[in-house]
Amino acid sequence: MLKIVLLGAPGSGKGTQSAKLVERYGVPQVSTGDLLRHAVAERTELGLKAKAAMDAGELVSDDIVVGMMRERLTQPDAENGFILDGFPRSASQAEALDEMLTELNRPLQAVVHLKVDNEEIVGRLMARGRSDDNEETIRNRLGVFEDQTAPLVAHYQAQGLLKQVHGQGDVEEIFARIEAALADVS
Ligand code: AMP
């Protein structure tokens, strides 16, 4: 049983580390970015609505993203836990998540903040080459992160859930730091 959020800038390694946590703890990774990209690829109505915001590096609207999360978290494989990657990304989403998890009687155990220098982030994103990784969109996504998502660090600190993890170095080394940070919750 592990119920956590991975918080970090785009390119901070949330996806990579989530995949390793899935292997280690046997709970699903829930990535709003992956769910949205899937919806775009399938050309669903939701995907068509989300695409413009994603291409611009803006946040997709809460009604789409929160609805998608609610549906995902009520599926049977999330009953024993989950690793949230890329959600919540704003104060309103954090509030919606708190409500949802209270309703489901499955409170968060920890929020891991992967901290990576801005310079390294830009280098990683430029090297990654995803379709929304062009320079302007990257700049926008980092701005959105600073404005909307970074304040969640204080939100979760106040709830006593925050674990700060240094997100630079090799993948295994960072994973070991995350495991150490989670030692008292899992
Ligand atoms: P990611 O894969 O997490 O970097 O997300 C890629 C893009 O999907 C973001 O730049 C946003 O446009 C959108 N997105 C992902 N998660 C969220 C979220 N929680 N709220 C709003 N938009 C999101």
Coordinates of N, CA, C and O and ligand atoms in Angstrom, one line a residue:
M1 N 0.8 -1.2 0.0 CA 0.0 0.0 0.0 C 0.9 1.2 0.0 O 1.7 1.5 0.9
L2 N 0.8 2.0 -1.0 CA 1.5 3.3 -1.1 C 0.6 4.3 -1.8 O 0.1 4.0 -2.9
K3 N 0.4 5.4 -1.1 CA -0.5 6.4 -1.7 C 0.3 7.7 -1.7 O 0.3 8.4 -0.6
I4 N 0.9 8.1 -2.8 CA 1.8 9.3 -2.8 C 1.6 10.1 -4.0 O 1.0 9.7 -5.1
V5 N 2.1 11.3 -3.9 CA 2.1 12.3 -5.1 C 3.6 12.5 -5.3 O 4.4 12.7 -4.4
L6 N 4.0 12.5 -6.6 CA 5.3 12.9 -7.0 C 5.2 14.3 -7.6 O 4.5 14.5 -8.6
L7 N 5.8 15.3 -6.9 CA 5.7 16.7 -7.3 C 7.0 17.1 -7.9 O 8.1 16.8 -7.3
G8 N 7.0 17.8 -9.0 CA 8.3 18.3 -9.5 C 8.0 19.0 -10.9 O 7.0 18.8 -11.5
A9 N 9.0 19.8 -11.3 CA 8.8 20.6 -12.6 C 8.8 19.6 -13.7 O 9.2 18.4 -13.6
P10 N 8.3 20.0 -14.9 CA 8.4 19.2 -16.1 C 9.9 18.8 -16.2 O 10.8 19.7 -16.1
G11 N 10.2 17.6 -16.5 CA 11.6 17.2 -16.7 C 12.3 16.9 -15.4 O 13.5 16.6 -15.4
S12 N 11.6 16.9 -14.3 CA 12.3 16.6 -13.0 C 12.5 15.1 -12.8 O 13.2 14.7 -11.8
G13 N 12.0 14.3 -13.7 CA 12.2 12.8 -13.5 C 11.0 12.1 -12.9 O 11.1 10.9 -12.5
K14 N 9.8 12.7 -12.8 CA 8.7 12.1 -12.2 C 8.3 10.8 -12.9 O 8.0 9.8 -12.2
G15 N 8.3 10.9 -14.2 CA 7.8 9.7 -14.9 C 8.8 8.5 -14.8 O 8.3 7.4 -14.5
T16 N 10.1 8.8 -14.8 CA 11.1 7.8 -14.7 C 11.0 7.1 -13.3 O 11.0 5.9 -13.1
Q17 N 11.0 8.0 -12.3 CA 10.9 7.5 -10.9 C 9.6 6.8 -10.6 O 9.6 5.8 -9.8
S18 N 8.5 7.3 -11.2 CA 7.2 6.6 -11.0 C 7.3 5.2 -11.5 O 6.8 4.2 -10.8
A19 N 7.9 5.0 -12.6 CA 7.9 3.6 -13.2 C 8.7 2.7 -12.3 O 8.3 1.5 -12.1
K20 N 9.7 3.2 -11.6 CA 10.5 2.4 -10.7 C 9.7 2.1 -9.4 O 9.8 1.0 -8.8
L21 N 8.9 3.1 -9.0 CA 8.1 2.9 -7.8 C 7.0 1.8 -8.1 O 6.7 1.1 -7.2
V22 N 6.5 1.8 -9.3 CA 5.5 0.9 -9.7 C 6.0 -0.6 -9.5 O 5.4 -1.4 -8.9
E23 N 7.2 -0.7 -10.0 CA 7.9 -2.0 -9.9 C 8.1 -2.5 -8.5 O 7.9 -3.6 -8.1
R24 N 8.6 -1.5 -7.7 CA 8.9 -1.8 -6.3 C 7.7 -2.0 -5.4 O 7.7 -2.9 -4.5
Y25 N 6.6 -1.3 -5.6 CA 5.5 -1.3 -4.6 C 4.2 -2.0 -5.2 O 3.3 -2.2 -4.5
G26 N 4.2 -2.2 -6.5 CA 3.1 -2.9 -7.2 C 1.8 -2.1 -7.1 O 0.7 -2.7 -7.1
V27 N 1.9 -0.8 -7.1 CA 0.7 0.1 -7.2 C 0.8 0.9 -8.5 O 1.9 1.1 -9.0
P28 N -0.3 1.2 -9.1 CA -0.2 1.9 -10.5 C 0.3 3.3 -10.4 O 0.0 4.0 -9.4
Q29 N 0.9 3.7 -11.5 CA 1.3 5.1 -11.7 C 0.1 5.8 -12.4 O -0.5 5.2 -13.3
V30 N -0.4 6.9 -11.9 CA -1.4 7.6 -12.5 C -0.9 9.0 -13.0 O -0.6 9.8 -12.2
S31 N -0.7 9.1 -14.3 CA -0.1 10.3 -14.9 C -1.2 11.0 -15.7 O -1.7 10.4 -16.7
T32 N -1.6 12.2 -15.3 CA -2.6 12.9 -16.1 C -2.0 13.3 -17.5 O -2.8 13.2 -18.4
G33 N -0.7 13.5 -17.6 CA -0.1 13.8 -18.9 C -0.3 12.6 -19.8 O -0.7 12.7 -21.0
D34 N 0.0 11.4 -19.3 CA -0.2 10.1 -20.1 C -1.6 9.9 -20.5 O -1.9 9.6 -21.6
L35 N -2.5 10.1 -19.5 CA -4.0 9.9 -19.8 C -4.4 10.9 -20.9 O -5.2 10.6 -21.8
L36 N -3.9 12.2 -20.8 CA -4.3 13.2 -21.7 C -3.7 12.9 -23.1 O -4.4 13.0 -24.1
R37 N -2.4 12.5 -23.2 CA -1.8 12.2 -24.5 C -2.6 11.0 -25.1 O -2.7 11.0 -26.3
H38 N -3.0 10.1 -24.3 CA -3.8 8.9 -24.8 C -5.1 9.4 -25.4 O -5.5 9.0 -26.5
A39 N -5.7 10.3 -24.7 CA -7.0 10.8 -25.2 C -6.8 11.6 -26.5 O -7.7 11.5 -27.4
V40 N -5.7 12.3 -26.6 CA -5.4 13.1 -27.8 C -5.2 12.1 -29.0 O -5.7 12.3 -30.1
A41 N -4.4 11.1 -28.7 CA -4.1 10.1 -29.8 C -5.3 9.4 -30.3 O -5.5 9.1 -31.4
E42 N -6.2 9.1 -29.3 CA -7.5 8.4 -29.7 C -8.5 9.4 -30.2 O -9.6 8.9 -30.6
R43 N -8.2 10.7 -30.3 CA -9.1 11.7 -30.8 C -10.5 11.7 -30.1 O -11.5 11.8 -30.7
T44 N -10.5 11.4 -28.8 CA -11.7 11.5 -28.0 C -12.1 13.0 -27.9 O -11.3 13.9 -28.1
E45 N -13.4 13.2 -27.5 CA -13.9 14.5 -27.3 C -13.0 15.3 -26.3 O -12.6 16.4 -26.5
L46 N -12.7 14.6 -25.2 CA -11.9 15.1 -24.2 C -10.5 15.5 -24.7 O -9.9 16.5 -24.4
G47 N -9.9 14.6 -25.5 CA -8.6 14.8 -26.1 C -8.6 16.0 -27.0 O -7.7 16.8 -26.9
L48 N -9.6 16.2 -27.8 CA -9.7 17.3 -28.7 C -9.8 18.6 -27.9 O -9.2 19.6 -28.3
K49 N -10.5 18.6 -26.8 CA -10.6 19.8 -25.9 C -9.3 20.1 -25.3 O -9.0 21.3 -25.0
A50 N -8.5 19.1 -24.9 CA -7.3 19.3 -24.2 C -6.1 19.7 -25.0 O -5.1 20.4 -24.6
K51 N -6.1 19.4 -26.3 CA -4.9 19.5 -27.1 C -4.3 20.9 -27.2 O -3.1 21.0 -27.1
A52 N -5.1 21.9 -27.4 CA -4.6 23.2 -27.6 C -3.8 23.7 -26.4 O -2.7 24.2 -26.5
A53 N -4.4 23.4 -25.2 CA -3.7 23.8 -24.0 C -2.3 23.0 -23.8 O -1.3 23.6 -23.5
M54 N -2.4 21.8 -24.2 CA -1.1 21.0 -24.1 C -0.1 21.5 -25.0 O 1.1 21.6 -24.7
D55 N -0.5 21.8 -26.3 CA 0.5 22.2 -27.3 C 1.1 23.6 -26.8 O 2.2 23.9 -27.1
A56 N 0.3 24.4 -26.1 CA 0.8 25.7 -25.7 C 1.6 25.6 -24.3 O 2.2 26.6 -23.9
G57 N 1.5 24.4 -23.7 CA 2.2 24.3 -22.4 C 1.4 24.9 -21.2 O 1.9 25.2 -20.2
E58 N 0.1 25.1 -21.5 CA -0.8 25.6 -20.4 C -1.5 24.5 -19.7 O -1.5 23.4 -20.2
L59 N -2.1 24.8 -18.6 CA -2.9 23.7 -17.9 C -4.2 23.4 -18.6 O -4.9 24.4 -19.0
V60 N -4.5 22.2 -18.8 CA -5.8 21.8 -19.2 C -6.8 22.1 -18.1 O -6.5 22.0 -16.9
S61 N -8.1 22.4 -18.5 CA -9.0 22.9 -17.5 C -9.3 21.8 -16.4 O -9.2 20.6 -16.6
D62 N -9.6 22.3 -15.2 CA -9.8 21.4 -14.0 C -11.0 20.4 -14.3 O -10.9 19.3 -13.8
D63 N -12.1 20.9 -14.9 CA -13.2 20.0 -15.1 C -12.8 18.7 -15.9 O -13.2 17.6 -15.6
I64 N -11.9 18.9 -16.9 CA -11.4 17.7 -17.6 C -10.5 16.9 -16.8 O -10.7 15.7 -16.6
V65 N -9.5 17.5 -16.2 CA -8.4 16.8 -15.5 C -8.9 16.1 -14.2 O -8.6 15.0 -13.9
V66 N -9.7 16.9 -13.4 CA -10.3 16.3 -12.2 C -11.2 15.2 -12.4 O -11.2 14.2 -11.8
G67 N -12.1 15.4 -13.5 CA -13.0 14.3 -13.8 C -12.2 13.0 -14.2 O -12.6 11.9 -13.8
M68 N -11.2 13.2 -15.0 CA -10.3 12.1 -15.4 C -9.7 11.4 -14.2 O -9.6 10.1 -14.2
M69 N -9.2 12.1 -13.3 CA -8.6 11.6 -12.1 C -9.6 10.8 -11.2 O -9.3 9.7 -10.7
R70 N -10.8 11.4 -11.1 CA -11.8 10.7 -10.3 C -12.1 9.3 -10.9 O -12.2 8.3 -10.2
E71 N -12.3 9.3 -12.2 CA -12.6 8.0 -12.9 C -11.4 7.0 -12.7 O -11.7 5.9 -12.4
R72 N -10.2 7.5 -12.8 CA -9.0 6.6 -12.7 C -8.9 6.1 -11.3 O -8.6 4.9 -11.1
L73 N -9.1 6.9 -10.3 CA -8.8 6.5 -8.9 C -9.9 5.6 -8.4 O -9.7 4.9 -7.4
T74 N -11.0 5.5 -9.1 CA -12.1 4.6 -8.6 C -12.0 3.3 -9.3 O -12.8 2.4 -9.1
Q75 N -11.0 3.1 -10.2 CA -10.8 1.8 -10.8 C -10.2 0.8 -9.8 O -9.4 1.2 -8.9
P76 N -10.5 -0.5 -9.9 CA -10.1 -1.5 -8.9 C -8.6 -1.5 -8.6 O -8.1 -1.7 -7.5
D77 N -7.7 -1.3 -9.6 CA -6.3 -1.4 -9.4 C -5.7 -0.3 -8.5 O -4.6 -0.4 -8.0
A78 N -6.5 0.8 -8.3 CA -6.0 1.9 -7.5 C -6.4 1.7 -6.0 O -6.1 2.6 -5.2
E79 N -7.1 0.6 -5.7 CA -7.6 0.4 -4.4 C -6.5 0.3 -3.4 O -6.7 0.7 -2.2
N80 N -5.4 -0.4 -3.8 CA -4.3 -0.6 -2.9 C -3.3 0.5 -2.9 O -2.3 0.4 -2.2
G81 N -3.5 1.5 -3.7 CA -2.6 2.6 -3.7 C -2.4 3.2 -5.1 O -2.9 2.7 -6.1
F82 N -1.5 4.2 -5.2 CA -1.3 4.9 -6.4 C -0.1 5.8 -6.3 O 0.2 6.2 -5.2
I83 N 0.5 6.1 -7.4 CA 1.6 7.1 -7.5 C 1.1 8.1 -8.4 O 0.9 7.9 -9.6
L84 N 0.8 9.3 -7.9 CA 0.3 10.4 -8.8 C 1.4 11.1 -9.4 O 2.3 11.6 -8.6
D85 N 1.4 11.2 -10.7 CA 2.5 11.9 -11.4 C 1.9 13.0 -12.3 O 1.2 12.7 -13.2
G86 N 2.2 14.2 -11.9 CA 1.7 15.3 -12.7 C 0.3 15.8 -12.3 O -0.3 16.7 -12.9
F87 N -0.2 15.4 -11.2 CA -1.4 15.8 -10.6 C -1.3 15.7 -9.1 O -0.8 14.7 -8.6
P88 N -1.6 16.7 -8.3 CA -2.2 18.0 -8.7 C -1.1 18.9 -9.2 O 0.0 18.8 -8.8
R89 N -1.6 19.9 -9.9 CA -0.7 20.9 -10.5 C -1.1 22.3 -10.1 O -0.5 23.3 -10.6
S90 N -2.1 22.5 -9.3 CA -2.6 23.8 -8.9 C -3.3 23.7 -7.5 O -3.7 22.6 -7.1
A91 N -3.5 24.8 -6.9 CA -4.2 24.8 -5.6 C -5.6 24.2 -5.7 O -6.0 23.4 -4.8
S92 N -6.3 24.5 -6.8 CA -7.7 24.0 -6.9 C -7.7 22.5 -7.1 O -8.5 21.8 -6.6
Q93 N -6.6 22.0 -7.8 CA -6.6 20.6 -8.0 C -6.2 19.8 -6.7 O -6.7 18.7 -6.4
A94 N -5.3 20.5 -5.9 CA -4.9 19.9 -4.7 C -6.1 19.8 -3.8 O -6.3 18.8 -3.1
E95 N -7.0 20.8 -3.8 CA -8.2 20.8 -3.0 C -9.1 19.7 -3.5 O -9.7 18.9 -2.7
A96 N -9.3 19.6 -4.8 CA -10.2 18.5 -5.4 C -9.7 17.1 -5.0 O -10.4 16.2 -4.7
L97 N -8.3 17.0 -5.0 CA -7.8 15.7 -4.6 C -8.0 15.4 -3.2 O -8.4 14.2 -2.8
D98 N -7.8 16.3 -2.3 CA -8.0 16.1 -0.9 C -9.5 15.6 -0.7 O -9.7 14.7 0.1
E99 N -10.4 16.3 -1.3 CA -11.8 15.9 -1.2 C -12.1 14.5 -1.7 O -12.8 13.7 -1.0
M100 N -11.5 14.2 -2.9 CA -11.7 12.9 -3.5 C -11.2 11.8 -2.6 O -11.9 10.8 -2.4
L101 N -10.0 12.0 -2.0 CA -9.4 11.0 -1.2 C -10.1 10.8 0.1 O -10.1 9.7 0.7
T102 N -10.6 11.9 0.6 CA -11.4 11.8 1.9 C -12.7 11.0 1.6 O -13.0 10.1 2.4
E103 N -13.3 11.3 0.5 CA -14.5 10.5 0.1 C -14.2 9.0 0.0 O -15.0 8.2 0.4
L104 N -13.1 8.7 -0.6 CA -12.7 7.3 -0.9 C -12.1 6.7 0.4 O -11.8 5.5 0.4
N105 N -11.9 7.5 1.4 CA -11.3 7.0 2.6 C -9.8 6.5 2.4 O -9.5 5.4 2.9
R106 N -9.1 7.2 1.5 CA -7.8 6.7 1.2 C -6.8 7.9 1.2 O -6.3 8.4 0.2
P107 N -6.5 8.5 2.4 CA -5.7 9.7 2.4 C -4.3 9.5 1.9 O -3.7 8.4 2.0
L108 N -3.7 10.6 1.5 CA -2.3 10.6 1.0 C -1.3 10.2 2.2 O -1.6 10.7 3.3
Q109 N -0.3 9.5 1.9 CA 0.7 9.2 2.9 C 1.9 10.2 2.8 O 2.6 10.5 3.8
A110 N 2.2 10.6 1.6 CA 3.4 11.4 1.4 C 3.4 12.1 0.1 O 2.7 11.7 -0.8
V111 N 4.1 13.3 0.0 CA 4.3 14.0 -1.2 C 5.8 14.2 -1.4 O 6.4 14.8 -0.6
V112 N 6.3 13.5 -2.5 CA 7.7 13.6 -2.7 C 8.0 14.7 -3.7 O 7.5 14.7 -4.8
H113 N 8.8 15.7 -3.3 CA 9.1 16.8 -4.2 C 10.5 16.5 -4.8 O 11.5 16.5 -4.0
L114 N 10.5 16.3 -6.1 CA 11.8 16.1 -6.8 C 12.4 17.4 -7.2 O 11.9 18.1 -8.0
K115 N 13.5 17.8 -6.5 CA 14.1 19.1 -6.8 C 15.2 19.1 -7.8 O 16.2 18.4 -7.5
V116 N 15.1 19.8 -8.8 CA 16.1 19.9 -9.9 C 16.3 21.3 -10.3 O 15.3 22.1 -10.4
D117 N 17.6 21.7 -10.5 CA 17.9 23.1 -10.9 C 17.2 23.4 -12.3 O 17.2 22.6 -13.1
N118 N 16.8 24.7 -12.4 CA 16.2 25.1 -13.7 C 17.1 24.8 -14.9 O 16.6 24.4 -15.9
E119 N 18.3 25.1 -14.8 CA 19.3 24.9 -15.9 C 19.2 23.5 -16.4 O 19.2 23.2 -17.6
E120 N 19.3 22.6 -15.4 CA 19.3 21.2 -15.8 C 18.0 20.7 -16.4 O 17.9 20.0 -17.3
I121 N 16.9 21.3 -15.9 CA 15.5 21.0 -16.4 C 15.4 21.4 -17.9 O 15.0 20.6 -18.7
V122 N 15.9 22.6 -18.2 CA 15.8 23.0 -19.6 C 16.6 22.1 -20.5 O 16.2 21.6 -21.6
G123 N 17.8 21.7 -20.1 CA 18.7 20.8 -20.8 C 18.0 19.5 -21.0 O 18.0 18.9 -22.2
R124 N 17.4 18.9 -20.0 CA 16.7 17.6 -20.1 C 15.5 17.7 -21.1 O 15.3 16.8 -21.9
L125 N 14.7 18.7 -21.0 CA 13.5 18.8 -21.8 C 13.9 19.0 -23.3 O 13.3 18.4 -24.2
M126 N 15.0 19.8 -23.5 CA 15.4 20.0 -24.9 C 15.9 18.7 -25.5 O 15.7 18.4 -26.7
A127 N 16.5 17.9 -24.6 CA 17.1 16.6 -25.1 C 16.0 15.5 -25.3 O 16.1 14.6 -26.1
R128 N 14.8 15.7 -24.7 CA 13.8 14.7 -24.6 C 13.0 14.5 -26.0 O 12.7 13.4 -26.4
G129 N 12.7 15.7 -26.6 CA 12.1 15.7 -27.9 C 10.7 15.3 -28.0 O 10.2 14.8 -29.1
R130 N 9.9 15.4 -26.9 CA 8.5 15.1 -27.0 C 7.8 16.2 -27.9 O 8.4 17.3 -27.9
S131 N 6.6 16.0 -28.4 CA 6.1 17.0 -29.4 C 5.8 18.4 -28.7 O 5.8 19.4 -29.3
D132 N 5.6 18.4 -27.3 CA 5.4 19.6 -26.6 C 6.7 20.1 -25.9 O 6.6 20.8 -25.0
D133 N 7.8 19.7 -26.4 CA 9.1 20.1 -25.8 C 9.9 21.1 -26.7 O 11.1 21.2 -26.6
N134 N 9.2 21.9 -27.5 CA 9.9 23.0 -28.2 C 10.1 24.1 -27.2 O 9.5 24.2 -26.1
E135 N 11.0 25.0 -27.6 CA 11.5 26.0 -26.6 C 10.4 26.9 -26.0 O 10.4 27.1 -24.8
E136 N 9.5 27.4 -26.8 CA 8.5 28.3 -26.3 C 7.6 27.5 -25.3 O 7.2 28.1 -24.3
T137 N 7.2 26.3 -25.7 CA 6.3 25.6 -24.8 C 7.0 25.2 -23.5 O 6.4 25.3 -22.4
I138 N 8.3 24.9 -23.6 CA 9.0 24.6 -22.4 C 9.0 25.8 -21.5 O 8.8 25.6 -20.3
R139 N 9.3 26.9 -22.1 CA 9.4 28.1 -21.2 C 8.0 28.4 -20.6 O 7.9 28.7 -19.4
N140 N 6.9 28.2 -21.3 CA 5.6 28.3 -20.8 C 5.3 27.3 -19.6 O 4.8 27.7 -18.6
R141 N 5.7 26.1 -19.9 CA 5.4 25.0 -18.9 C 6.2 25.3 -17.6 O 5.7 25.1 -16.5
L142 N 7.4 25.9 -17.7 CA 8.2 26.2 -16.5 C 7.5 27.3 -15.8 O 7.5 27.4 -14.5
G143 N 7.0 28.3 -16.5 CA 6.3 29.5 -15.9 C 5.1 29.0 -15.2 O 4.9 29.4 -14.0
V144 N 4.3 28.1 -15.8 CA 3.1 27.6 -15.2 C 3.5 26.8 -13.9 O 2.8 26.9 -12.9
F145 N 4.6 26.1 -14.0 CA 5.0 25.3 -12.8 C 5.3 26.3 -11.6 O 4.9 26.1 -10.5
E146 N 6.1 27.3 -11.9 CA 6.5 28.2 -10.9 C 5.3 28.9 -10.3 O 5.2 29.1 -9.0
D147 N 4.3 29.3 -11.1 CA 3.2 30.1 -10.7 C 2.1 29.2 -9.9 O 1.6 29.6 -8.9
Q148 N 1.8 28.1 -10.6 CA 0.7 27.3 -10.1 C 1.0 26.1 -9.3 O 0.3 25.7 -8.3
T149 N 2.1 25.4 -9.6 CA 2.4 24.1 -9.0 C 3.4 24.3 -7.8 O 3.2 23.6 -6.7
A150 N 4.4 25.1 -7.9 CA 5.4 25.3 -6.8 C 4.7 25.6 -5.5 O 5.2 25.2 -4.4
P151 N 3.7 26.5 -5.5 CA 3.0 26.8 -4.2 C 2.5 25.5 -3.5 O 2.2 25.6 -2.2
L152 N 2.3 24.4 -4.2 CA 1.8 23.2 -3.5 C 2.8 22.6 -2.5 O 2.5 21.9 -1.6
V153 N 4.1 23.0 -2.7 CA 5.1 22.5 -1.8 C 4.8 23.0 -0.4 O 4.8 22.2 0.6
A154 N 4.4 24.3 -0.3 CA 4.0 24.9 1.0 C 2.7 24.2 1.5 O 2.6 23.9 2.7
H155 N 1.8 24.0 0.6 CA 0.5 23.3 1.0 C 0.7 22.0 1.7 O 0.2 21.7 2.7
Y156 N 1.6 21.2 1.1 CA 1.8 19.8 1.6 C 2.8 19.8 2.8 O 2.7 19.0 3.7
Q157 N 3.7 20.8 2.8 CA 4.5 21.0 4.0 C 3.6 21.3 5.2 O 3.8 20.7 6.3
A158 N 2.6 22.1 5.0 CA 1.7 22.5 6.1 C 0.9 21.3 6.6 O 0.5 21.2 7.7
Q159 N 0.6 20.4 5.7 CA -0.1 19.1 6.0 C 0.8 18.1 6.6 O 0.4 17.0 7.0
G160 N 2.1 18.4 6.7 CA 3.1 17.4 7.2 C 3.4 16.2 6.3 O 3.9 15.2 6.8
L161 N 3.1 16.4 5.0 CA 3.3 15.3 4.1 C 4.5 15.4 3.2 O 4.9 14.4 2.6
L162 N 5.2 16.5 3.3 CA 6.2 16.8 2.3 C 7.6 16.1 2.6 O 8.1 16.1 3.7
K163 N 8.1 15.5 1.5 CA 9.5 14.9 1.6 C 10.3 15.5 0.4 O 9.9 15.4 -0.7
Q164 N 11.3 16.2 0.8 CA 12.2 16.9 -0.2 C 13.2 15.9 -0.7 O 13.9 15.3 0.2
V165 N 13.4 15.7 -2.0 CA 14.4 14.8 -2.5 C 15.2 15.5 -3.6 O 14.6 16.1 -4.5
H166 N 16.5 15.4 -3.5 CA 17.4 16.0 -4.5 C 17.3 15.1 -5.8 O 17.6 14.0 -5.7
G167 N 16.9 15.8 -6.8 CA 16.5 15.0 -8.1 C 17.6 15.0 -9.1 O 17.3 14.7 -10.3
Q168 N 18.9 15.3 -8.7 CA 20.0 15.2 -9.7 C 20.9 14.1 -9.3 O 21.1 13.8 -8.2
G169 N 21.5 13.6 -10.4 CA 22.4 12.4 -10.2 C 21.9 11.3 -11.0 O 21.1 11.5 -11.9
D170 N 22.4 10.1 -10.8 CA 21.9 9.0 -11.7 C 20.6 8.4 -11.1 O 20.2 8.6 -9.9
V171 N 19.8 7.8 -12.0 CA 18.5 7.4 -11.8 C 18.4 6.5 -10.5 O 17.5 6.7 -9.7
E172 N 19.3 5.6 -10.4 CA 19.3 4.6 -9.2 C 19.6 5.4 -7.9 O 19.0 5.0 -6.9
E173 N 20.5 6.3 -8.0 CA 20.8 7.1 -6.8 C 19.6 7.9 -6.3 O 19.3 7.9 -5.1
I174 N 18.9 8.5 -7.3 CA 17.7 9.3 -6.9 C 16.6 8.4 -6.4 O 16.0 8.7 -5.4
F175 N 16.5 7.2 -7.0 CA 15.5 6.2 -6.5 C 15.8 5.8 -5.1 O 14.9 5.7 -4.2
A176 N 17.0 5.6 -4.7 CA 17.4 5.3 -3.4 C 17.0 6.4 -2.4 O 16.6 6.1 -1.3
R177 N 17.2 7.6 -2.8 CA 16.8 8.7 -2.0 C 15.3 8.7 -1.7 O 14.8 9.0 -0.6
I178 N 14.6 8.4 -2.8 CA 13.1 8.4 -2.6 C 12.7 7.3 -1.7 O 11.9 7.5 -0.8
E179 N 13.3 6.1 -1.8 CA 13.0 5.0 -0.9 C 13.3 5.4 0.5 O 12.5 5.0 1.4
A180 N 14.4 6.0 0.7 CA 14.8 6.4 2.1 C 13.7 7.4 2.6 O 13.3 7.3 3.8
A181 N 13.3 8.3 1.8 CA 12.3 9.3 2.2 C 11.0 8.6 2.5 O 10.2 9.1 3.4
L182 N 10.7 7.5 1.9 CA 9.4 6.8 2.1 C 9.5 5.7 3.2 O 8.5 5.0 3.5
A183 N 10.7 5.6 3.8 CA 10.9 4.4 4.7 C 9.9 4.4 5.8 O 9.4 3.3 6.2
D184 N 9.4 5.5 6.3 CA 8.5 5.5 7.4 C 7.0 5.5 7.0 O 6.2 5.5 7.9
V185 N 6.7 5.5 5.7 CA 5.3 5.4 5.3 C 4.9 4.1 4.6 O 3.7 3.9 4.5
S186 N 5.8 3.3 4.1 CA 5.4 2.2 3.3 C 5.7 0.9 4.1 O 6.3 0.8 5.1
Ligands
AMP1 P1 3.2 16.1 -18.3 O1 3.3 14.8 -19.1 O2 2.8 15.9 -16.9 O3 4.4 17.0 -18.5 O4 1.9 16.9 -18.9 C1 1.9 17.3 -20.3 C2 0.8 18.4 -20.5 O5 -0.5 17.9 -20.2 C3 1.0 19.6 -19.6 O6 1.9 20.6 -20.1 C4 -0.5 20.1 -19.5 O7 -0.8 20.8 -20.7 C5 -1.2 18.8 -19.5 N1 -1.5 18.3 -18.1 C6 -0.9 17.2 -17.5 N2 -1.3 17.1 -16.2 C7 -2.1 18.2 -16.0 C8 -2.9 18.6 -14.8 N3 -2.8 18.0 -13.6 N4 -3.6 19.8 -15.0 C9 -3.7 20.4 -16.1 N5 -3.0 20.1 -17.2 C10 -2.2 19.0 -17.2

